[in-house]
Each structure stands twice: as C-alpha cells, then as structure tokens.
mmCIF file of C-alpha atoms in Angstrom:
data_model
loop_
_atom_site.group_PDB
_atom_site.id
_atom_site.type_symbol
_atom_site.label_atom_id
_atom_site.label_comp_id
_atom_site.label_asym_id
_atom_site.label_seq_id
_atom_site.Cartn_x
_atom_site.Cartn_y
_atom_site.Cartn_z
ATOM 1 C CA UNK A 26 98.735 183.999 59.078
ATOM 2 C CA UNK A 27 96.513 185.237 56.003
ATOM 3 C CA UNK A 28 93.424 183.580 56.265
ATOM 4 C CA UNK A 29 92.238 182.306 53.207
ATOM 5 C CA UNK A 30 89.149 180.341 51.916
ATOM 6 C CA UNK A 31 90.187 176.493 51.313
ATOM 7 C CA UNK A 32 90.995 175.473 47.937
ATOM 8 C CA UNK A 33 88.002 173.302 45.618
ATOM 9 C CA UNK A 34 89.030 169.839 44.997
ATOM 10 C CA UNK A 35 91.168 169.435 42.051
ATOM 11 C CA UNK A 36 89.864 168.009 38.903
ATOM 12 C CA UNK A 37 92.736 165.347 38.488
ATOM 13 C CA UNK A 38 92.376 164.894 42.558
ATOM 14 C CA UNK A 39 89.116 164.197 42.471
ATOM 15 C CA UNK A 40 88.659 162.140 39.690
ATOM 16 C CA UNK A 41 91.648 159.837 41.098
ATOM 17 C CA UNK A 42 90.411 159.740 44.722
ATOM 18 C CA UNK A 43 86.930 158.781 43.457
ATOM 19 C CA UNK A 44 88.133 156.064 41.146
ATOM 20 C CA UNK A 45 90.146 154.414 44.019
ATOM 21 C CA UNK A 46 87.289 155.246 46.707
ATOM 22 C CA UNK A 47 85.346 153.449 43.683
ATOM 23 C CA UNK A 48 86.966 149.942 45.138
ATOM 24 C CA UNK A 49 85.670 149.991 48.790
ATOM 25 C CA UNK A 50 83.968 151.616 51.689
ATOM 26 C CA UNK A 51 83.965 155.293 51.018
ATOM 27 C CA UNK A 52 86.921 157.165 53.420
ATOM 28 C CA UNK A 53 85.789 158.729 56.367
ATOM 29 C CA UNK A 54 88.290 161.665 54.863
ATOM 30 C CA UNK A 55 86.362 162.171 51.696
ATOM 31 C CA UNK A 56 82.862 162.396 53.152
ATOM 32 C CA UNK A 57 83.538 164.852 55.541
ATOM 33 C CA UNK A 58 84.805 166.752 52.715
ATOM 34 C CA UNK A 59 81.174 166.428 50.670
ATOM 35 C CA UNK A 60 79.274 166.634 53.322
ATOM 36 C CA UNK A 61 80.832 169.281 55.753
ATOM 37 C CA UNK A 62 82.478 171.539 53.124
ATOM 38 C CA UNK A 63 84.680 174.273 54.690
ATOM 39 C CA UNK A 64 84.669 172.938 58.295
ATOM 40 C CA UNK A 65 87.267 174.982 59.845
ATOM 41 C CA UNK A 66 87.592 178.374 58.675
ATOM 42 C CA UNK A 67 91.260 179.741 59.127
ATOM 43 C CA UNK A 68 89.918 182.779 60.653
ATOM 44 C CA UNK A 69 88.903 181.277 63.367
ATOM 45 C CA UNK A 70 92.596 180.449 64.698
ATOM 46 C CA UNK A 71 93.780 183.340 63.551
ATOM 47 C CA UNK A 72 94.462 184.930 67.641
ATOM 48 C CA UNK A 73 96.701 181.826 67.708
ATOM 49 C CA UNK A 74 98.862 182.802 64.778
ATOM 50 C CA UNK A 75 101.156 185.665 63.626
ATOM 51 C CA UNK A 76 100.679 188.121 61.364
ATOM 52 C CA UNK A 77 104.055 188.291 59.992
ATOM 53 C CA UNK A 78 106.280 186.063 58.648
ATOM 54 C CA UNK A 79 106.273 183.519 55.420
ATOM 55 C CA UNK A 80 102.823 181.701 55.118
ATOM 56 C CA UNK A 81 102.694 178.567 56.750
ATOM 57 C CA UNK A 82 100.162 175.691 56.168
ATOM 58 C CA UNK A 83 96.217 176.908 57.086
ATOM 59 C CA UNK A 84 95.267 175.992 60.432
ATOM 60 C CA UNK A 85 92.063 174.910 59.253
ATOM 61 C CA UNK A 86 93.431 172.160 57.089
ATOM 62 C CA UNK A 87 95.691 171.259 59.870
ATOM 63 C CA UNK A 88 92.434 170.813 62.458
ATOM 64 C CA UNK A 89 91.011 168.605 59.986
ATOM 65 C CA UNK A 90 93.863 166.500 60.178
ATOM 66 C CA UNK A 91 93.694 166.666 63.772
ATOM 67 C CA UNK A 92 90.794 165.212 64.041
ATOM 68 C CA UNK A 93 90.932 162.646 61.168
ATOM 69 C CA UNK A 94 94.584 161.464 62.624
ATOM 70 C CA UNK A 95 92.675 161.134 65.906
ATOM 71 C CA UNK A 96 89.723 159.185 64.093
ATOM 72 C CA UNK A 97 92.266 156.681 62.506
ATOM 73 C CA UNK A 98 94.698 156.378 65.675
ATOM 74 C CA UNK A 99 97.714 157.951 63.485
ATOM 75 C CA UNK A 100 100.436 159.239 65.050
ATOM 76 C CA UNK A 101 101.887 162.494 63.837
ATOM 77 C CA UNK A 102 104.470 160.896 61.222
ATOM 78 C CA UNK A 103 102.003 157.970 59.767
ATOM 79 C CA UNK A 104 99.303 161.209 59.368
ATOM 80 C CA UNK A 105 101.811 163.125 57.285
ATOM 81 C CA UNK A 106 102.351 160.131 55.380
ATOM 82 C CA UNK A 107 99.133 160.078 54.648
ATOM 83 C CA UNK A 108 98.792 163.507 53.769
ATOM 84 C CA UNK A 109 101.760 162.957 51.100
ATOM 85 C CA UNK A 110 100.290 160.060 50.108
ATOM 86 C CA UNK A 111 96.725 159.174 50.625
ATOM 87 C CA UNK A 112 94.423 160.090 47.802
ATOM 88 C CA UNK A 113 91.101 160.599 50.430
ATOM 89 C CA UNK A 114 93.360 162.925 52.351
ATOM 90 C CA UNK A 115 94.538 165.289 49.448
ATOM 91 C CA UNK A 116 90.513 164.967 48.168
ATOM 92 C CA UNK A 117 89.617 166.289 51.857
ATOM 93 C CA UNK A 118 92.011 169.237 52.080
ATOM 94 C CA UNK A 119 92.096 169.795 48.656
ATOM 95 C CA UNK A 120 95.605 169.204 47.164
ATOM 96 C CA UNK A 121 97.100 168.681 43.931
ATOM 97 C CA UNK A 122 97.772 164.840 43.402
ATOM 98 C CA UNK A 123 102.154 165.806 43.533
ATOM 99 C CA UNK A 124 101.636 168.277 46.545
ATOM 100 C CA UNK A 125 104.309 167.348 49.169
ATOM 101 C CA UNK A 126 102.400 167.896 52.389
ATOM 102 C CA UNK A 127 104.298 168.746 54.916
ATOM 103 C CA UNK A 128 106.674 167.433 57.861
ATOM 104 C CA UNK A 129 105.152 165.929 61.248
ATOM 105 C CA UNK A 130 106.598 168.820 62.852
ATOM 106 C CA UNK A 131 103.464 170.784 62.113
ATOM 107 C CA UNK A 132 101.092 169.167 63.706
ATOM 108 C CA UNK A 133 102.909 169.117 67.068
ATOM 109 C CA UNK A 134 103.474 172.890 66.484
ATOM 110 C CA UNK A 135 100.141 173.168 65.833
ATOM 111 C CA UNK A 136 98.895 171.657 69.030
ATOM 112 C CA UNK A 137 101.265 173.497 70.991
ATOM 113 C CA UNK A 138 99.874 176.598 69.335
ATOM 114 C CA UNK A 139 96.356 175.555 70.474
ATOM 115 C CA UNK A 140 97.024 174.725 74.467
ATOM 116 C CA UNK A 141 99.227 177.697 74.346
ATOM 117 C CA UNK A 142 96.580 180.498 73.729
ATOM 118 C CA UNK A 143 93.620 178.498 75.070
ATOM 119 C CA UNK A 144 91.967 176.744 72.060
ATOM 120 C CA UNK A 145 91.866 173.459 72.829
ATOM 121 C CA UNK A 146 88.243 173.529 72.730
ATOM 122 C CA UNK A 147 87.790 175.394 69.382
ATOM 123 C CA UNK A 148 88.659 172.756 67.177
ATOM 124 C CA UNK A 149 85.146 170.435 68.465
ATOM 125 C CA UNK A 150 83.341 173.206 69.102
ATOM 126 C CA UNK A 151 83.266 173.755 65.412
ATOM 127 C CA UNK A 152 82.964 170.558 64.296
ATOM 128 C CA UNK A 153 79.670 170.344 66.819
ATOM 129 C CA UNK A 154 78.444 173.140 65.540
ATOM 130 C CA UNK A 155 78.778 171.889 61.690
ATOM 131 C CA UNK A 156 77.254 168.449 62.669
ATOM 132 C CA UNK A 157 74.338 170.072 64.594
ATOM 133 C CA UNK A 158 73.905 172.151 61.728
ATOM 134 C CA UNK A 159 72.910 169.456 59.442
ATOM 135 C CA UNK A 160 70.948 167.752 61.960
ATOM 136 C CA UNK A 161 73.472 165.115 62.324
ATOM 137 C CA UNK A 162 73.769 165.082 66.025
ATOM 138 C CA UNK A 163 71.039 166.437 68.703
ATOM 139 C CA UNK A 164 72.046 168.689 71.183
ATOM 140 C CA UNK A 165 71.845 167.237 74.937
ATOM 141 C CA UNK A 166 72.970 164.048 73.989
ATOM 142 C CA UNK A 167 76.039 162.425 74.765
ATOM 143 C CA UNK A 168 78.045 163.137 71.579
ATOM 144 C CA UNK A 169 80.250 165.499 73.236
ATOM 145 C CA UNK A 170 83.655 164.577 73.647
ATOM 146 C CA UNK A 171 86.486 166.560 75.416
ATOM 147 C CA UNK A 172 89.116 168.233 73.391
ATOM 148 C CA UNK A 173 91.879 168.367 75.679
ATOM 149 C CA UNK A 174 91.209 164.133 75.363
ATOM 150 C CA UNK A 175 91.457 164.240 71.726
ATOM 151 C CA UNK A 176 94.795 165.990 71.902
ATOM 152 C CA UNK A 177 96.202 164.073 74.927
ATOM 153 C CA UNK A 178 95.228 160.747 72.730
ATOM 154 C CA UNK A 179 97.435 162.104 70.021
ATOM 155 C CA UNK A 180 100.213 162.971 72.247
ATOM 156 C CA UNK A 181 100.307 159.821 73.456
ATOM 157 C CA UNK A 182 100.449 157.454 70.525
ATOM 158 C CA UNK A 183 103.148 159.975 69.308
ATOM 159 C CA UNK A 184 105.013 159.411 72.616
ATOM 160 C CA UNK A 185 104.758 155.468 71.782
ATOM 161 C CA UNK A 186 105.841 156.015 68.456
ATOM 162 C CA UNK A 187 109.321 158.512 69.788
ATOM 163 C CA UNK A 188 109.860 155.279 72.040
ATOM 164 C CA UNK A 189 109.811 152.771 69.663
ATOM 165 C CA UNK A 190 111.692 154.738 67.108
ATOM 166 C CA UNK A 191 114.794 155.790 69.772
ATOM 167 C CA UNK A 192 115.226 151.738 70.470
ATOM 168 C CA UNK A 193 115.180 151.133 66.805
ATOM 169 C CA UNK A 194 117.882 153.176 66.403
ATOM 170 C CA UNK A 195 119.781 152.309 69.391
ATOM 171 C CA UNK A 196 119.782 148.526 68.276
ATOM 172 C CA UNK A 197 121.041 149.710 65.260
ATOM 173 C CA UNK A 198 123.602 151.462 66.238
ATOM 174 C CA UNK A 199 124.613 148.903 68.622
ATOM 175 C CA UNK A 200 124.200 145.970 65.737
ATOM 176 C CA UNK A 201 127.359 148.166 63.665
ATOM 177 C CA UNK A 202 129.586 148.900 66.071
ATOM 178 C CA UNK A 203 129.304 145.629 68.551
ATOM 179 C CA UNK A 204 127.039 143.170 66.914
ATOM 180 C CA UNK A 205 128.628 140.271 69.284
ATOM 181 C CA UNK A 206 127.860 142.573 72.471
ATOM 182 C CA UNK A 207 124.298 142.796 71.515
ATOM 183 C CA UNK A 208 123.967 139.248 70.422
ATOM 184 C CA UNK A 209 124.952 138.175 73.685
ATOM 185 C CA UNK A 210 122.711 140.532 76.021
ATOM 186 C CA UNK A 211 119.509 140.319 73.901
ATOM 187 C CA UNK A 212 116.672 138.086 72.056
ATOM 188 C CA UNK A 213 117.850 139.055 68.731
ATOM 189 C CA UNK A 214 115.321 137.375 66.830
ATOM 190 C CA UNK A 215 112.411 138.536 68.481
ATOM 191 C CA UNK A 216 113.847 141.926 68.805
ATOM 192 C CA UNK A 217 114.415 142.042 64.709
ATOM 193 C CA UNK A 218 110.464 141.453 64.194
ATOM 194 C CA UNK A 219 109.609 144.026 67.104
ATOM 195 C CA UNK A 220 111.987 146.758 66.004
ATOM 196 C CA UNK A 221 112.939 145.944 61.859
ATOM 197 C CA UNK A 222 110.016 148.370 61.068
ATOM 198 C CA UNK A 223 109.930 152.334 61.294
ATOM 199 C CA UNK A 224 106.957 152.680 63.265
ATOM 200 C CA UNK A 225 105.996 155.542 60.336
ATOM 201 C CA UNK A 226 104.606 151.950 58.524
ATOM 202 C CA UNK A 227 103.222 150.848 61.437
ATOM 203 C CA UNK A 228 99.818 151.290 62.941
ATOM 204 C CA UNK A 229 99.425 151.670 66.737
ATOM 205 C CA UNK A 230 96.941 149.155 68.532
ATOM 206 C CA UNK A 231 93.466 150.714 68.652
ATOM 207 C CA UNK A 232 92.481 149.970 72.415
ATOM 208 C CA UNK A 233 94.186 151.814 74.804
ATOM 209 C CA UNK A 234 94.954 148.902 76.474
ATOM 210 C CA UNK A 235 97.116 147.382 74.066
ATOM 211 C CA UNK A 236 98.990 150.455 73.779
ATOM 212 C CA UNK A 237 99.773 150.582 77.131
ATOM 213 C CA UNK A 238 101.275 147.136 77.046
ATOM 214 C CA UNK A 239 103.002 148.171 74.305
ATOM 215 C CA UNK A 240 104.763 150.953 76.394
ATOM 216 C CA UNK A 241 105.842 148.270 79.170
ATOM 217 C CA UNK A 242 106.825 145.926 76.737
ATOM 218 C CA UNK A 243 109.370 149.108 75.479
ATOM 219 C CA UNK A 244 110.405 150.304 78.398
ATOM 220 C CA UNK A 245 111.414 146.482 79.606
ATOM 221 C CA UNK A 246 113.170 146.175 76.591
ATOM 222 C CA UNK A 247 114.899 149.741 76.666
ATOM 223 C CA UNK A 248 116.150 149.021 80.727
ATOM 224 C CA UNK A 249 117.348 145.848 79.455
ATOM 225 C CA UNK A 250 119.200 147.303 76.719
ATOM 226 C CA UNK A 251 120.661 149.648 78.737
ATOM 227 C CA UNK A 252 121.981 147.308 81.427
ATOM 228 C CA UNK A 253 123.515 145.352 78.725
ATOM 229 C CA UNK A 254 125.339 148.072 77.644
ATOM 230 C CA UNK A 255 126.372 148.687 81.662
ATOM 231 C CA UNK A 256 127.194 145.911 82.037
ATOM 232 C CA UNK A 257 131.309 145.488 83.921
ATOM 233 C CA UNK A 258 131.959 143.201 80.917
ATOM 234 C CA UNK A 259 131.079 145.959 78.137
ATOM 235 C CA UNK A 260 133.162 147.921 76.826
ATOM 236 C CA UNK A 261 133.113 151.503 78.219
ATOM 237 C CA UNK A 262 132.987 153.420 74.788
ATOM 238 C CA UNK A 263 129.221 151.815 74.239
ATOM 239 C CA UNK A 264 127.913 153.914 77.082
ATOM 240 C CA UNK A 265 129.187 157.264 75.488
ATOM 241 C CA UNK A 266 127.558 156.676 71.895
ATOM 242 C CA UNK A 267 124.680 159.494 71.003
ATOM 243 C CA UNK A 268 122.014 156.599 70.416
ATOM 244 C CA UNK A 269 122.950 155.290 73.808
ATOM 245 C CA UNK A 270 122.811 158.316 75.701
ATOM 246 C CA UNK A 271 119.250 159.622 73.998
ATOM 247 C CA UNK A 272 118.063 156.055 74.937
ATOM 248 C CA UNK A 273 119.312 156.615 78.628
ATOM 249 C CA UNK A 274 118.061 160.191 78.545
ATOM 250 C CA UNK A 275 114.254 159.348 77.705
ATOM 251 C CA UNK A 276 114.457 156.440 79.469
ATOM 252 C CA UNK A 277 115.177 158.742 82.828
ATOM 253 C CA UNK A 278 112.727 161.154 81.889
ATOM 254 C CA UNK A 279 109.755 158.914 81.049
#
C-alpha cells in the first residue's frame, strides 16, 4: 500500500451529485464528506497492508464505505452497486462520475484484513475522534458503539444475502433441467416473488428481527428443496448437479 491523500471532489461529480441531492434530503454520504473531510487517512491502516505489489483501492475510502454500508444496512454487493452507481457515494470518496468502483470482494478482504492484524477497533476510533473534534458528540456519553458489532452486522446481512442468492440459483437450475420435478415439490408461485430478484436489488429488512425470520424462512425453504430433490421418486442425476450440491453444502454447514 502507498498511502496517499484522498482525491478533491470532481468538478463534473460534484456539480451532478449536488443537482440530484438538490431533489431531497441531503445523503448521509455527502455530508460526511463536507463536514468530516479526510476521515480516514490511509496511513493509518497501513500495518494491515503490504508494501509490495500493484496498488489496490485506499483503505481509507474502503472504511468509509464500511461504515456508510453499515449505516444503510447494505450488504457487500448492493454497497458496490452503489459505489458504481450512486452519485452521493462517488461525491463522498471522490470519484470521477464513469469510475467503475470495484467488486464486493474488497470489502470482505478488507474486513478480513482488519480482524486479522487487530484493527477492528481503528475504524470508530477515528471516526470518534473526528466527531469529538467538531464538538459533535461529548465524550462519556453513550455514543460509543462496538466495532467488532459493526462488522459482525455486515457479515451477517452478507450471509443472508449468500443464502438467498445460492436458492435462487438452485431453483433455477432446477426450473431448466426438471421444471415438472420442481413444480410438483414446491409453491412455485410464491417461490417466483421470493426468489425472481437478485438480492443485489434488494434491500435487507432493517430490524434484526425481520432478518432473522428471513433466515428461517430460507433455510425452511432450502431443506424443503433439498428433500424434494431426495426424494425415492426423483431422479438420481438431480442430486449430483453443482447448484444442488452448493445448496446441500451450505445448508450442512450453516
């Protein structure tokens, strides 16, 4: 990693971000850029990264989207997305209006990177310290929130997300190569409206509660599936297709 100062807002960014910010409430995104500035300096992950090697994205962008992706309850693919294609995001880390972003890998990566050498803590530490700063918090109150929380949250609507996505494709696969199979072991209907999306479109419920009974409600459906496709009467060869097995597989696991 070469740490480097984060880039000013481009002109054409800027003056497109503000025009659509123009329409409603201002994002969360863009005031934390005009009000906090250069909140996480790359230098301060820098013990977590290599020296070597092609640059990668700067950790400091990638904590801000962090902690805006845990702000908006965004999994790690719908916060790329937004990265790509969210005007108040490309304002906050400063991006060109055509600037890719960059796969949902990253973040994950990133987190990993973080547990791995002991910084789980850095990341709200700073942002404390910036808020403090401009006297927008008092210290002894109960502002404080735990990082390892704000990571496990993420983890966790990702983990919905991996589960909602492998039965998506699993009824897909099993809808082209034995659509009468399926149609006989399953709701189809209801399963159309609950799977049709990618959950990348799709926003996670806010309370934790409702995400939880979103997890039962996919794990019910993903034994049932599965015993369908066990089922004496099935045909063998549905048990041995890759969508199948990864289905079983995190099914076992989780």
């Amino acid at each position: 990693m070469r740490p480097r100062p984060w880039p000013e807002v481009p002109e054409l960014t800027a003056q497109v971000a503000r025009a659509v910010a123009a329409r409603g409430p201002y994002p969360l995104a863009m005031r934390v850029r005009d009000e906090l500035g250069e909140l996480f300096a790359d230098a301060e992950f820098a013990e977590a990264f290599g020296s070597r090697g092609r640059p990668g994205w700067s950790p400091g962008q990638l904590a801000l989207v962090t902690v805006l992706q845990f702000a908006e309850n965004l999994t790690d693919r719908a916060a790329a997305h937004r990265v790509r294609y969210g005007m108040d995001m490309k304002y906050a880390l400063g991006l060109e209006l055509d600037d890719p972003g960059f796969d949902a890998s990253v973040l994950s990566e990133f987190r990993t990177r973080l547990v791995r050498h002991g910084m789980e803590e850095k990341v709200l530490d700073l942002l404390l310290t910036a808020l403090k700063d401009r006297d927008l918090v008092k210290s002894g109150g109960r502002q404080r929130t735990d990082s390892t929380r704000v990571l496990a949250a993420v983890r966790d609507l990702n983990r919905l997300e991996l589960a909602g996505e492998t039965l998506r494709a699993t009824l897909e696969t099993l809808a082209c190569a034995a659509s009468d199979c399926l149609a006989g072991a399953v709701p189809v209907r209801e399963w159309a409206d609950r799977y049709g999306p990618r959950t990348h479109s799709w926003h996670p419920p806010a309370s934790t509660s409702k995400r939880e009974e979103m997890a039962l409600v996919y794990g019910r459906d993903g034994f049932a599936l599965l015993e369908a496709v066990h089922d004496p009467d099935a045909p063998a060869w549905l048990r041995e297709l890759p969508a199948v097995q990864v289905l079983r597989t995190m099914w076992v696991q989780n």
